[in-house]
mmCIF file of C-alpha atoms in Angstrom:
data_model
loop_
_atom_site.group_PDB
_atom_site.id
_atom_site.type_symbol
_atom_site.label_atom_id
_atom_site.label_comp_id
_atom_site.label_asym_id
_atom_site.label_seq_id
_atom_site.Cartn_x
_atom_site.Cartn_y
_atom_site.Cartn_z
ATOM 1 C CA UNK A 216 44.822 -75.612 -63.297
ATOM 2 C CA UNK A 217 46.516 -76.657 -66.887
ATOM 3 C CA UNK A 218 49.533 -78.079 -64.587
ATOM 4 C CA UNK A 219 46.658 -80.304 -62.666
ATOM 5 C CA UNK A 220 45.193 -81.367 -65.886
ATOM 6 C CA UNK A 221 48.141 -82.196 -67.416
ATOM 7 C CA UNK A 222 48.848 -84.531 -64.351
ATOM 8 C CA UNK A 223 45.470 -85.700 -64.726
ATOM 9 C CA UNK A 224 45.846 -86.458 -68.253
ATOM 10 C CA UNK A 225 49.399 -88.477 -67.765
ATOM 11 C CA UNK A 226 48.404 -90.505 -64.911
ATOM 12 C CA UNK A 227 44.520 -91.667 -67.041
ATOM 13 C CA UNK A 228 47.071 -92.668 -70.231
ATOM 14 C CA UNK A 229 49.553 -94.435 -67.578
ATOM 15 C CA UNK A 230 49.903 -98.089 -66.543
ATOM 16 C CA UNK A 231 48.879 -95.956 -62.859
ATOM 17 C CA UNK A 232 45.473 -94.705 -64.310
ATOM 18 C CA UNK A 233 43.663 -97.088 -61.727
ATOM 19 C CA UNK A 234 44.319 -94.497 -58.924
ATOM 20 C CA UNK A 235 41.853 -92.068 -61.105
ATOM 21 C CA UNK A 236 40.212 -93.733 -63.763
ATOM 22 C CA UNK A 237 37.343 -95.114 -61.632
ATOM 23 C CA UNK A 238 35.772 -91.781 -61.051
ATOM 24 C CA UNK A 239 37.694 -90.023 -64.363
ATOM 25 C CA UNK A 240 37.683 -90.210 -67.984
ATOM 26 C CA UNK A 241 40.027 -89.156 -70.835
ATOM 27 C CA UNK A 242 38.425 -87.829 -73.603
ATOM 28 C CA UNK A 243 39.928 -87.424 -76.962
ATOM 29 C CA UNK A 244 38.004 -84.794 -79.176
ATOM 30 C CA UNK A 245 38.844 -83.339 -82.282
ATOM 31 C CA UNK A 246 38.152 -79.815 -82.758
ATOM 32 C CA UNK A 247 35.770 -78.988 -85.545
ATOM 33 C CA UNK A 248 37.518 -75.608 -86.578
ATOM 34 C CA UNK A 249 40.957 -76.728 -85.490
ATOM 35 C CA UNK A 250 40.955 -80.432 -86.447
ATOM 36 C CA UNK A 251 43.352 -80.956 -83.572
ATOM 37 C CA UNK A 252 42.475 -83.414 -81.137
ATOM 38 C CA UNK A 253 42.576 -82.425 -77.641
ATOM 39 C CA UNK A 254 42.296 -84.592 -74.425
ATOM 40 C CA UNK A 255 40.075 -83.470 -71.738
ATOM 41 C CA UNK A 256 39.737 -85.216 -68.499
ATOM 42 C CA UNK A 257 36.240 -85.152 -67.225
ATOM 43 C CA UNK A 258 34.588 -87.201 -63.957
ATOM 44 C CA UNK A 259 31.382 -89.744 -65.247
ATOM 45 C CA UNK A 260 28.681 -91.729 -64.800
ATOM 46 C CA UNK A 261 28.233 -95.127 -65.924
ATOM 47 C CA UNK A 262 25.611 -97.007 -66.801
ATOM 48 C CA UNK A 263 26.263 -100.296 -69.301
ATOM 49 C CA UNK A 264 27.950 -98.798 -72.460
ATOM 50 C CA UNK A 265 26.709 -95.520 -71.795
ATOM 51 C CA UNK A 266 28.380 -92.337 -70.076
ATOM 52 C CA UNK A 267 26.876 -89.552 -68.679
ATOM 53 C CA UNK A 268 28.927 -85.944 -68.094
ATOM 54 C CA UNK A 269 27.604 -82.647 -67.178
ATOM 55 C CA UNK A 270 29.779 -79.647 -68.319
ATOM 56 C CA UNK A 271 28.865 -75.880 -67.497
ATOM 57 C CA UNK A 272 27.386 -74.141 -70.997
ATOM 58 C CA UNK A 273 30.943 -71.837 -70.251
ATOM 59 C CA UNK A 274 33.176 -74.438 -71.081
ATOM 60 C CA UNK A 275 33.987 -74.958 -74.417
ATOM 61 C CA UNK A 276 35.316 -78.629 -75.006
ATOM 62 C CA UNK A 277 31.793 -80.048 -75.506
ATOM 63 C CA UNK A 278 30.579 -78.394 -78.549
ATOM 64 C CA UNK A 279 33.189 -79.678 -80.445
ATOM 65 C CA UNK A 280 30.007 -82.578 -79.896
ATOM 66 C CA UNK A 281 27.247 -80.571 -80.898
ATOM 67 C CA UNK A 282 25.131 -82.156 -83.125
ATOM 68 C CA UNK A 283 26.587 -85.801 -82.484
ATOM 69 C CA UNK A 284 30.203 -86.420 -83.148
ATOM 70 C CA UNK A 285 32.893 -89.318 -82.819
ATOM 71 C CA UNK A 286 35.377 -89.276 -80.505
ATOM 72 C CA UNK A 287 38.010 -91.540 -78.782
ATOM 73 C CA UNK A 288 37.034 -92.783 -74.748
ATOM 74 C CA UNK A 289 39.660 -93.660 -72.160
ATOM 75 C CA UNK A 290 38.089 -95.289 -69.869
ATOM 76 C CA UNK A 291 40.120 -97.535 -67.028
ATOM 77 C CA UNK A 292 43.210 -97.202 -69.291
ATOM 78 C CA UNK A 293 42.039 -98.649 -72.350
ATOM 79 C CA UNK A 294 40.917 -96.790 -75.521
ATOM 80 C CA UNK A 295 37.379 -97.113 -76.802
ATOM 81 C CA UNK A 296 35.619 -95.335 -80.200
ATOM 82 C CA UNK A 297 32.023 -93.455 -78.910
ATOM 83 C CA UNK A 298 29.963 -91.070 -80.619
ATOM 84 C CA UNK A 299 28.721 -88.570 -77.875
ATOM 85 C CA UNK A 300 25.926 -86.152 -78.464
ATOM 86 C CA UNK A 301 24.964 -82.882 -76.365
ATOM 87 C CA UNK A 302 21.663 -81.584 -75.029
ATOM 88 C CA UNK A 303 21.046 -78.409 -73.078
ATOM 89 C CA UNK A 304 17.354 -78.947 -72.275
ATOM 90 C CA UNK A 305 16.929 -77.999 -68.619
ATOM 91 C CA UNK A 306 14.940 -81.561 -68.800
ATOM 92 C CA UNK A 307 18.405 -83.637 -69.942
ATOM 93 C CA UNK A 308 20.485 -81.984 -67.776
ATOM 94 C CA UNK A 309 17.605 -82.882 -64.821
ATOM 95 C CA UNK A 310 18.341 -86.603 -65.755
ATOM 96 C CA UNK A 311 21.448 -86.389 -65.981
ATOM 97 C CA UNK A 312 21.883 -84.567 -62.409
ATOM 98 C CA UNK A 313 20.002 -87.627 -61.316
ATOM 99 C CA UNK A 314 22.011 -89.746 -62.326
ATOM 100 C CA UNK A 315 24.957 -88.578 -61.067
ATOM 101 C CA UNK A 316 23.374 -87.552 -57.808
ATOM 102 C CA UNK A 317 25.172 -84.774 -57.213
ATOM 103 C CA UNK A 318 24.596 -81.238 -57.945
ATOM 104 C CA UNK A 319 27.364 -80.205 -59.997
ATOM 105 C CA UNK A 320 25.983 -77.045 -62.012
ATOM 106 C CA UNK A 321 24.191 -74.282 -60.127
ATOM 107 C CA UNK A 322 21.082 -74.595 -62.155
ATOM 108 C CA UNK A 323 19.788 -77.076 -64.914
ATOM 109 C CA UNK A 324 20.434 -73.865 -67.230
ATOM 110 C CA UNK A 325 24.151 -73.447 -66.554
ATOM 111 C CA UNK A 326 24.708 -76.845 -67.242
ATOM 112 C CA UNK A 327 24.658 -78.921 -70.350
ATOM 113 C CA UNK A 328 24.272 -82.935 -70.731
ATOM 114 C CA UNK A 329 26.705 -85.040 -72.784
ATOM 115 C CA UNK A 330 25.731 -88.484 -73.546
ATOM 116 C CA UNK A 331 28.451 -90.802 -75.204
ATOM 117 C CA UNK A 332 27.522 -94.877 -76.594
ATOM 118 C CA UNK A 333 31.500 -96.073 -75.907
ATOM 119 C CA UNK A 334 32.518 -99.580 -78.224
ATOM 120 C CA UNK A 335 34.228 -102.360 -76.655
ATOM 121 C CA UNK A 336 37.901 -101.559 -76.173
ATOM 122 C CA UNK A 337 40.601 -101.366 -78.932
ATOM 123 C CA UNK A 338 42.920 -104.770 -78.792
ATOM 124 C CA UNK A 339 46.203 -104.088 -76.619
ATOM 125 C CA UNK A 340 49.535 -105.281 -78.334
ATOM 126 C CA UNK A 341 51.308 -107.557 -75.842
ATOM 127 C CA UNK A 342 53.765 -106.227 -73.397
ATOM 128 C CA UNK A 343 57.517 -105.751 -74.602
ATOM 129 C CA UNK A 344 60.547 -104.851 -72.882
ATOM 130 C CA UNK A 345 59.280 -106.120 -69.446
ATOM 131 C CA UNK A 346 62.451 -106.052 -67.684
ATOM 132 C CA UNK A 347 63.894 -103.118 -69.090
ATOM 133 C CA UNK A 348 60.733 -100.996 -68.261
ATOM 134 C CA UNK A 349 61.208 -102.626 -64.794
ATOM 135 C CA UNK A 350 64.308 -101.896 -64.127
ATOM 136 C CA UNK A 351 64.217 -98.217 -65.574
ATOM 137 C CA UNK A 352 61.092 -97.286 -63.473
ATOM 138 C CA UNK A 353 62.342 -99.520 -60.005
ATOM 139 C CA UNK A 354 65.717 -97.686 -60.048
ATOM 140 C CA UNK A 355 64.626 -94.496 -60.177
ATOM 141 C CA UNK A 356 62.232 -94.756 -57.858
ATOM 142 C CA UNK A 357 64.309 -96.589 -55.555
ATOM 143 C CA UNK A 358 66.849 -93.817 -55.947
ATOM 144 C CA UNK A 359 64.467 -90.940 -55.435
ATOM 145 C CA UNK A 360 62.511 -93.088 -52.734
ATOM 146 C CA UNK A 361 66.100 -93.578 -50.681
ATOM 147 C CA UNK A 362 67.299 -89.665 -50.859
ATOM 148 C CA UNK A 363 64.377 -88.994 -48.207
ATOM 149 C CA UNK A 364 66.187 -91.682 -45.541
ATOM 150 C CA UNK A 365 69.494 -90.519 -46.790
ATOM 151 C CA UNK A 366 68.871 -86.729 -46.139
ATOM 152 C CA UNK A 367 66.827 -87.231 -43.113
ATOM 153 C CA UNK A 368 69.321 -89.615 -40.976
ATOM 154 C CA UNK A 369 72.399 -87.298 -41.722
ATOM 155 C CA UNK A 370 70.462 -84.192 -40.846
ATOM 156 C CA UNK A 371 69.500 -86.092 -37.795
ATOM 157 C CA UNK A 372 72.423 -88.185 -36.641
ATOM 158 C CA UNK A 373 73.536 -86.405 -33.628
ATOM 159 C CA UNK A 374 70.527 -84.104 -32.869
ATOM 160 C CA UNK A 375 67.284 -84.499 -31.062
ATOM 161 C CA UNK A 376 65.928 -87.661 -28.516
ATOM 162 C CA UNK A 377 66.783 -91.039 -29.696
ATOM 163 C CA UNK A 378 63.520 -91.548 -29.998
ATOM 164 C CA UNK A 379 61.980 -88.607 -32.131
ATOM 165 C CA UNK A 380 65.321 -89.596 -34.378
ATOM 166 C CA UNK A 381 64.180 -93.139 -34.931
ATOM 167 C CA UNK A 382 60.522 -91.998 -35.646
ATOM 168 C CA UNK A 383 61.504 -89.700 -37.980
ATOM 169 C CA UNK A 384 63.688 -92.168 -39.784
ATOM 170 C CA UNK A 385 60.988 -94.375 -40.015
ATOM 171 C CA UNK A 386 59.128 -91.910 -41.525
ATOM 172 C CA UNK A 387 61.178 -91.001 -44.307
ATOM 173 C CA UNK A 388 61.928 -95.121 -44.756
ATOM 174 C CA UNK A 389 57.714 -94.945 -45.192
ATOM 175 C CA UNK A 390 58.464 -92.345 -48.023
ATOM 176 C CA UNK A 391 61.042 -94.257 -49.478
ATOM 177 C CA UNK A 392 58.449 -97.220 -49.864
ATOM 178 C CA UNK A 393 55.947 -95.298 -50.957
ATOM 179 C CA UNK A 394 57.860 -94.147 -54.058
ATOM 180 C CA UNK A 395 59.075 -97.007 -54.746
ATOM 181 C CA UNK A 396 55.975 -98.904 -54.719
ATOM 182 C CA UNK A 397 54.578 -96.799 -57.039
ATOM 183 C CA UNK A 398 57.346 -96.789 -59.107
ATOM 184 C CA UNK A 399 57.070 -100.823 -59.198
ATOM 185 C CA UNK A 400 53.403 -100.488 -59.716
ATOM 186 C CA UNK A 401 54.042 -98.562 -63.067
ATOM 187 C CA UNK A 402 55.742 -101.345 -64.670
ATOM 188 C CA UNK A 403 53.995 -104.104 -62.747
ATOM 189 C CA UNK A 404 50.702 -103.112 -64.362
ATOM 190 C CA UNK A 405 51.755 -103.297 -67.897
ATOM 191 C CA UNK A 406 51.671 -107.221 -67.541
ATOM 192 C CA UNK A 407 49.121 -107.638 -64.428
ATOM 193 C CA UNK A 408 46.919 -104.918 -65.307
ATOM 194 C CA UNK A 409 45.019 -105.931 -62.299
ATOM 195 C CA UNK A 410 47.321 -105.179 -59.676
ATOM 196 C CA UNK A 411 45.416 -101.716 -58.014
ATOM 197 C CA UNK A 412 48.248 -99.330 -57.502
ATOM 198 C CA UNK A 413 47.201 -98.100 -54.313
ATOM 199 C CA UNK A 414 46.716 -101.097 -52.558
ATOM 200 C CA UNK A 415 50.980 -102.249 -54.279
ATOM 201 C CA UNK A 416 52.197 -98.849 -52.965
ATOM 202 C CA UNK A 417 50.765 -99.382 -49.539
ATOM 203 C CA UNK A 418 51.697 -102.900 -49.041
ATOM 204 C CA UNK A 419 55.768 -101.262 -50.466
ATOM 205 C CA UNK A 420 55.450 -98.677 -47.572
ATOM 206 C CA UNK A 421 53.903 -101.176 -44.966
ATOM 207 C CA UNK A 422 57.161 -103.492 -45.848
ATOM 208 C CA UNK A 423 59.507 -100.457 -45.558
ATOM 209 C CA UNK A 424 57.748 -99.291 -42.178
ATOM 210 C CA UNK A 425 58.897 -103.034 -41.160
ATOM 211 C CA UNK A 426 61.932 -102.841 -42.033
ATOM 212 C CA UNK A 427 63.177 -99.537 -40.928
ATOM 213 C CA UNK A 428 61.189 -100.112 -37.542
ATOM 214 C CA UNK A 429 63.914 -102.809 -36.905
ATOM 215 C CA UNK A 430 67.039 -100.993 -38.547
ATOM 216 C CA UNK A 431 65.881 -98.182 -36.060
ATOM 217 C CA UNK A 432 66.105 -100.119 -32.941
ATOM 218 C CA UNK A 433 69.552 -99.269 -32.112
ATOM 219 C CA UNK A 434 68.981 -95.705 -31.939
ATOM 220 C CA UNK A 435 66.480 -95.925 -29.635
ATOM 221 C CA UNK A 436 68.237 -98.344 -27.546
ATOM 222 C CA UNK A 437 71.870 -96.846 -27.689
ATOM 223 C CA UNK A 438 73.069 -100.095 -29.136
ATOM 224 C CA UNK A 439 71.933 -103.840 -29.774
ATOM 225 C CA UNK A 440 73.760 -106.227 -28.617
ATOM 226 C CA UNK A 441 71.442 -109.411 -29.047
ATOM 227 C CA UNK A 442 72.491 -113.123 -29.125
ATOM 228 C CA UNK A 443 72.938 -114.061 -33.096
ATOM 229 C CA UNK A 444 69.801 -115.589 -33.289
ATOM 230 C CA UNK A 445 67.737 -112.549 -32.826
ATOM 231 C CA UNK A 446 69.909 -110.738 -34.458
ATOM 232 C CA UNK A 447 69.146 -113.309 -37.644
ATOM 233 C CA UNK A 448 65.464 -112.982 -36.848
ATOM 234 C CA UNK A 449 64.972 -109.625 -36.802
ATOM 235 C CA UNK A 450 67.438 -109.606 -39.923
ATOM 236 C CA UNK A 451 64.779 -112.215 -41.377
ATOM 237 C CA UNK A 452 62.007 -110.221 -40.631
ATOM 238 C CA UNK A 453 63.630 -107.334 -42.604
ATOM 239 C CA UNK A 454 63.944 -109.173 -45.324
ATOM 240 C CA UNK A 455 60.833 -110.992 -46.422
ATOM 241 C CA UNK A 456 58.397 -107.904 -44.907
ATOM 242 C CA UNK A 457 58.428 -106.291 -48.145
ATOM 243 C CA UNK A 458 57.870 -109.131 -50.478
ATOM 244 C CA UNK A 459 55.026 -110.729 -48.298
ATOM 245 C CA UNK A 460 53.105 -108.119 -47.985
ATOM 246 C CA UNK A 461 53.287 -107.463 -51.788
ATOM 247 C CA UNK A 462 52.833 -111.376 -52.274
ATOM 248 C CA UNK A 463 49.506 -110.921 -50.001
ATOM 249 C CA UNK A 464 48.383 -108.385 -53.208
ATOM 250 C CA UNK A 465 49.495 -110.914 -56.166
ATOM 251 C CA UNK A 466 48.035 -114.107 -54.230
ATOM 252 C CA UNK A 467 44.265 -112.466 -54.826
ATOM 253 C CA UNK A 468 44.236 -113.173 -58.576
ATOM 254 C CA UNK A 469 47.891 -115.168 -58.930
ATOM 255 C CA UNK A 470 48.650 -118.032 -56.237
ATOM 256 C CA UNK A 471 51.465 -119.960 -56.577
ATOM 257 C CA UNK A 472 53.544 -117.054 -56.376
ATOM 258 C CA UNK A 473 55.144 -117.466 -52.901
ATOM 259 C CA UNK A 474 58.188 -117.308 -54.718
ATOM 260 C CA UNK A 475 58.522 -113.847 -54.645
ATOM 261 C CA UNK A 476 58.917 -113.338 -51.267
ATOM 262 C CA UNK A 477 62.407 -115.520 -51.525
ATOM 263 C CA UNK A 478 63.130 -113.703 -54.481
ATOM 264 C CA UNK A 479 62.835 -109.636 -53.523
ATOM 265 C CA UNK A 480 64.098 -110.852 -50.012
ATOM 266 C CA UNK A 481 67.819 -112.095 -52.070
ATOM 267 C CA UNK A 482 67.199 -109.123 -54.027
ATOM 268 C CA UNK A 483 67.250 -107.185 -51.081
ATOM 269 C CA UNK A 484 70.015 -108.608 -49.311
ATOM 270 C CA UNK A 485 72.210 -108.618 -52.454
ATOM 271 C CA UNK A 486 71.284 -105.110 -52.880
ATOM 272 C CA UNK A 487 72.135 -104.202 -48.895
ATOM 273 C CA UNK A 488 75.498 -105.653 -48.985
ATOM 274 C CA UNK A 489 76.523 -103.748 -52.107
ATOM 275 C CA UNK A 490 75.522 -100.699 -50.269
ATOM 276 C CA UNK A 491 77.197 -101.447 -47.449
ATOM 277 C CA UNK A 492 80.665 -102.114 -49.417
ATOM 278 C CA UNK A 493 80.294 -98.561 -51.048
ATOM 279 C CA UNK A 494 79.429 -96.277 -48.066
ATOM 280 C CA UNK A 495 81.283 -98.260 -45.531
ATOM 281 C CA UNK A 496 84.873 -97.139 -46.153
ATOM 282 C CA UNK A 497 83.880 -93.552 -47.608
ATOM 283 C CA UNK A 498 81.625 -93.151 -44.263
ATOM 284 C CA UNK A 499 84.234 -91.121 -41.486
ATOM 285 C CA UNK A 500 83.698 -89.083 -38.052
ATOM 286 C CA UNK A 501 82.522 -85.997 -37.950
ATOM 287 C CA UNK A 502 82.076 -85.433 -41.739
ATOM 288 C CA UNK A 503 79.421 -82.429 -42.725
ATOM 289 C CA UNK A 504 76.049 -83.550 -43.205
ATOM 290 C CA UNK A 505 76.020 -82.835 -46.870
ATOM 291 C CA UNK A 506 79.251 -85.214 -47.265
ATOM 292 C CA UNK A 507 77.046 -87.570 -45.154
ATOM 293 C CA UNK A 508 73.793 -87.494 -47.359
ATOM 294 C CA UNK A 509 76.174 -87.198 -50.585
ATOM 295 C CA UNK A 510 77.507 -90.581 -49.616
ATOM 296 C CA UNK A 511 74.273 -92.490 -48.643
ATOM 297 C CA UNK A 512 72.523 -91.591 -52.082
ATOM 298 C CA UNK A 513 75.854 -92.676 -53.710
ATOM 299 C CA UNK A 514 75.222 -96.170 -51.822
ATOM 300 C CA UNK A 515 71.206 -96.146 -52.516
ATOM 301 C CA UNK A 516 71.767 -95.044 -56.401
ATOM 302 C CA UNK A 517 74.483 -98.611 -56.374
ATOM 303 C CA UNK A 518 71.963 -100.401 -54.366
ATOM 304 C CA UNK A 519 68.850 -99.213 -56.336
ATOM 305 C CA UNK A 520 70.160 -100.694 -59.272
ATOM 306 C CA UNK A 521 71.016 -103.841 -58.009
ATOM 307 C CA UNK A 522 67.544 -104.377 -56.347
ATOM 308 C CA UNK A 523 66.380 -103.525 -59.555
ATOM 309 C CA UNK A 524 68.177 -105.603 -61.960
ATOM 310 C CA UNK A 525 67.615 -108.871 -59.686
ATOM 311 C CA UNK A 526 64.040 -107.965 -59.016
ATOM 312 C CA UNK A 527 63.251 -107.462 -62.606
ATOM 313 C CA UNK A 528 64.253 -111.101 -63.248
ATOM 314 C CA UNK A 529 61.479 -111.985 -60.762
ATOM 315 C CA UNK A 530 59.176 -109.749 -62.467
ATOM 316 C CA UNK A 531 59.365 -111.099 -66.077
ATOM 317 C CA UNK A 532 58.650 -114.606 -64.149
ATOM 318 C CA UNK A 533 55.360 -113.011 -62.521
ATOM 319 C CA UNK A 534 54.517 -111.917 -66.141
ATOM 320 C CA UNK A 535 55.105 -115.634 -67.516
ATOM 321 C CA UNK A 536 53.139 -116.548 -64.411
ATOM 322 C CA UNK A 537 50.074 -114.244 -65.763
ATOM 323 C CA UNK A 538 50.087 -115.568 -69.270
ATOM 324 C CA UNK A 539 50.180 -119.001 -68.248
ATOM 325 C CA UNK A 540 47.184 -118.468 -65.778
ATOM 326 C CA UNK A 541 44.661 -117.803 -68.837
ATOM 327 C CA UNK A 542 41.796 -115.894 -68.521
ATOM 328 C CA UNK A 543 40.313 -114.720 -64.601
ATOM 329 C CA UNK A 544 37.144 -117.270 -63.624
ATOM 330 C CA UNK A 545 34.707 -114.622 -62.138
ATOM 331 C CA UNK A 546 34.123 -115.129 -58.359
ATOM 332 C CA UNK A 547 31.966 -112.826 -57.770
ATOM 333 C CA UNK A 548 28.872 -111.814 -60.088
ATOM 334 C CA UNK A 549 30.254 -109.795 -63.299
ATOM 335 C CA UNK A 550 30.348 -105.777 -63.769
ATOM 336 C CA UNK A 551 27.354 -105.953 -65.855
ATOM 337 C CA UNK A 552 25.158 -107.721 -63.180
ATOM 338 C CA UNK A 553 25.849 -105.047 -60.674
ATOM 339 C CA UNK A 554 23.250 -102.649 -59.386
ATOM 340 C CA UNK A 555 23.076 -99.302 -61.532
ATOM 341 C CA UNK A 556 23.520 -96.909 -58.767
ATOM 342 C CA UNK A 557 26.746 -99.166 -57.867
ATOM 343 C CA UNK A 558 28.158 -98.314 -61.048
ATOM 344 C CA UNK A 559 27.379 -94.548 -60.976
ATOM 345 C CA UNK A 560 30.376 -91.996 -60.850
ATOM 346 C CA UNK A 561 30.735 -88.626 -59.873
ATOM 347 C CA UNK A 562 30.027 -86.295 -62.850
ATOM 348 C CA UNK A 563 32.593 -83.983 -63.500
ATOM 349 C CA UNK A 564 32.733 -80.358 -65.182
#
C-alpha cells in the first residue's frame, strides 16, 4: 500500500497528474505533534471552492484537522492554501455520503466528514529548460519504449507463423508508443498544461500501431516486392501516422500547428536512418538472440536520441505557439456554470 501511495503521490505532483487528479487530491498536512508535513492522497467531492472527503474514524491523517486547521490543496496539479475542518456527527457524515453518492464507510459512525474552503491557486513560475526536459524525458522513454520491439522481434525471428510473429511485433511496437507517449506527455504538459495525457499516449500508440502494421508486412507476406511508389506510400504513411494523430490532440485548443506533422515525420526519418547505419553492419546470420536484442537497443538508444533532440526543437516552437495564443476563449459554458452533481467526485478514504 505505501508503494501505491507513493505512486499516487508522484504522479498528483507531476506534469501527468491529469490521469488522477480528476477523481484525487494531494493533501499537504502538517502534523500537530510532529510539525512535519505529510502528503496524503485522498479521492473528493467538489462543489465550487469547497471539498468534501470522508475518512474512516481509524485513520489518523485527519485529526491533524481537528478543530479547523490550514493546510496546502493539490488539486489538478496546482497548489492551493485551504483551511479544512472535521466533523464526526453521524448527521455530517450523512451529507457528506450524499454528496458523494457512494457509500464509502460502513456506517455514518465509522466514518468522519472533512470539509476544506480551498483559495484560488498559487501563481506558477514560467516554464524553463523546455527542450532539455524534452529531450531528457523523450529519450528515455523512447529507449525503454523500443527494448519491448527489440526483445520481442529477436526472440521471435525464426519461430512461430508469420503471422502470430507480425502480431506480436505489433504489439510490442503498441508498447513502445505507449511509453513513449507518455514520456512526451510529461514534458509536453509543462508548457500546454492542457494536453490530457491519456488521450497524447493513445494517439503515440495509435501512430506506432500504424507504423509497425506496415514495417510488419513483409513477415507476413515472405517479402515485399512492390513498385517504388507503394513502397514510398506506405513509407509516407509511416511517417506522418504518428505526428497526425498527435496533431489531431494539439489542433483542439492550438490550430495552426499542422507543422508538426512535417516536423516529427523528419524527426523520424532522420532518426530511422541513423538506426539503420548502426545496426546494419553489426547485424549477421545466425547470431544468438541476446547479440540480436543487444544490437537493436544499441540502434534505438542512437535513434532515441536523435528523435529526441530534433523533436524537442519542434516542441519549444509548440510552446512559443501557446504563449503567443493568449488566454483560451471558453466554448463551452465555464466549470462554475456546470451542474453540481457533474462536478461531484468519488470520495475517498
Amino acid at each position: 500500500m505505501r508503494v501505491v501511495n507513493a505512486v499516487v503521490r508522484w504522479l498528483l505532483l507531476s506534469p501527468l497528474h491529469d490521469l488522477l487528479s480528476r477523481s484525487v487530491v494531494l493533501l499537504l498536512i502538517t502534523g500537530c505533534r510532529s510539525g512535519r508535513t505529510f502528503a496524503v492522497p485522498v479521492q473528493y467531492a467538489e462543489d465550487g471552492d469547497v471539498l468534501t472527503i470522508v475518512s474512516r474514524r481509524d485513520r489518523l491523517w485527519w485529526r491533524n484537522l481537528a478543530g479547523g486547521a490550514p493546510l496546502t490543496v493539490v488539486l489538478r496539479g496546482k497548489r492551493h492554501a485551504a483551511y479544512g475542518a472535521v466533523n464526526s456527527a453521524p448527521t455530517a457524515v450523512r451529507d457528506a455520503l450524499g454528496a458523494v453518492g457512494v457509500p464509502v464507510v460502513p456506517s455514518l459512525e465509522d466514518g468522519v466528514a472533512v470539509t476544506m474552503v480551498v483559495a484560488p491557486a498559487e501563481p506558477r513560475p514560467e516554464p524553463s529548460g523546455l527542450w532539455r526536459r524534452w529531450f531528457g524525458a523523450v529519450t528515455l522513454g523512447e529507449l525503454a519504449g523500443f527494448a519491448v520491439p527489440a526483445l520481442v522481434a529477436a526472440s521471435v525471428a525464426a519461430a512461430g507463423p508469420e503471422l502470430l510473429r507480425a502480431l506480436l511485433i505489433v504489439a510490442a511496437g503498441i508498447v513502445e508508443g505507449s511509453v513513449l507517449g507518455l514520456a512526451q506527455a510529461y514534458a509536453l504538459r509543462t508548457a500546454l498544461p492542457w494536453v490530457p495525457t491519456a488521450t497524447w499516449a493513445g494517439a503515440t500508440a495509435g501512430g506506432a500501431a500504424v507504423a509497425w502494421s506496415i514495417g510488419a508486412i513483409p513477415i507476413v507476406l515472405g517479402g515485399f516486392d512492390q513498385p517504388p511508389m507503394v513502397l514510398v506510400l506506405l513509407g509516407a504513411v509511416m511517417l506522418v501516422a504518428m505526428g497526425g494523430l498527435q496533431w489531431r490532440v494539439l489542433a483542439s485548443r492550438l490550430p495552426g500547428t499542422a507543422w508538426w506533422i512535417a516536423a516529427t515525420a523528419g524527426a523520424w526519418l532522420v532518426a530511422l536512418a541513423v538506426f539503420a547505419a548502426v545496426t546494419t553492419p553489426l547485424w549477421r546470420e545466425g547470431q544468438p538472440v541476446w547479440l540480436v536484442a543487444a544490437i537493436g537497443v544499441l540502434g534505438g538508444a542512437v535513434m532515441a536520441v536523435t528523435v529526441a533532440a530534433l523533436t524537442g526543437l519542434a516542441f519549444v516552437r509548440l510552446a512559443k505557439s501557446e504563449l503567443n495564443a493568449g488566454p483560451e476563449v471558453p466554448r463551452t459554458r465555464s466549470f462554475a456554470s456546470t451542474s453540481t452533481h457533474r462536478r461531484r467526485r468519488t470520495i475517498g478514504l
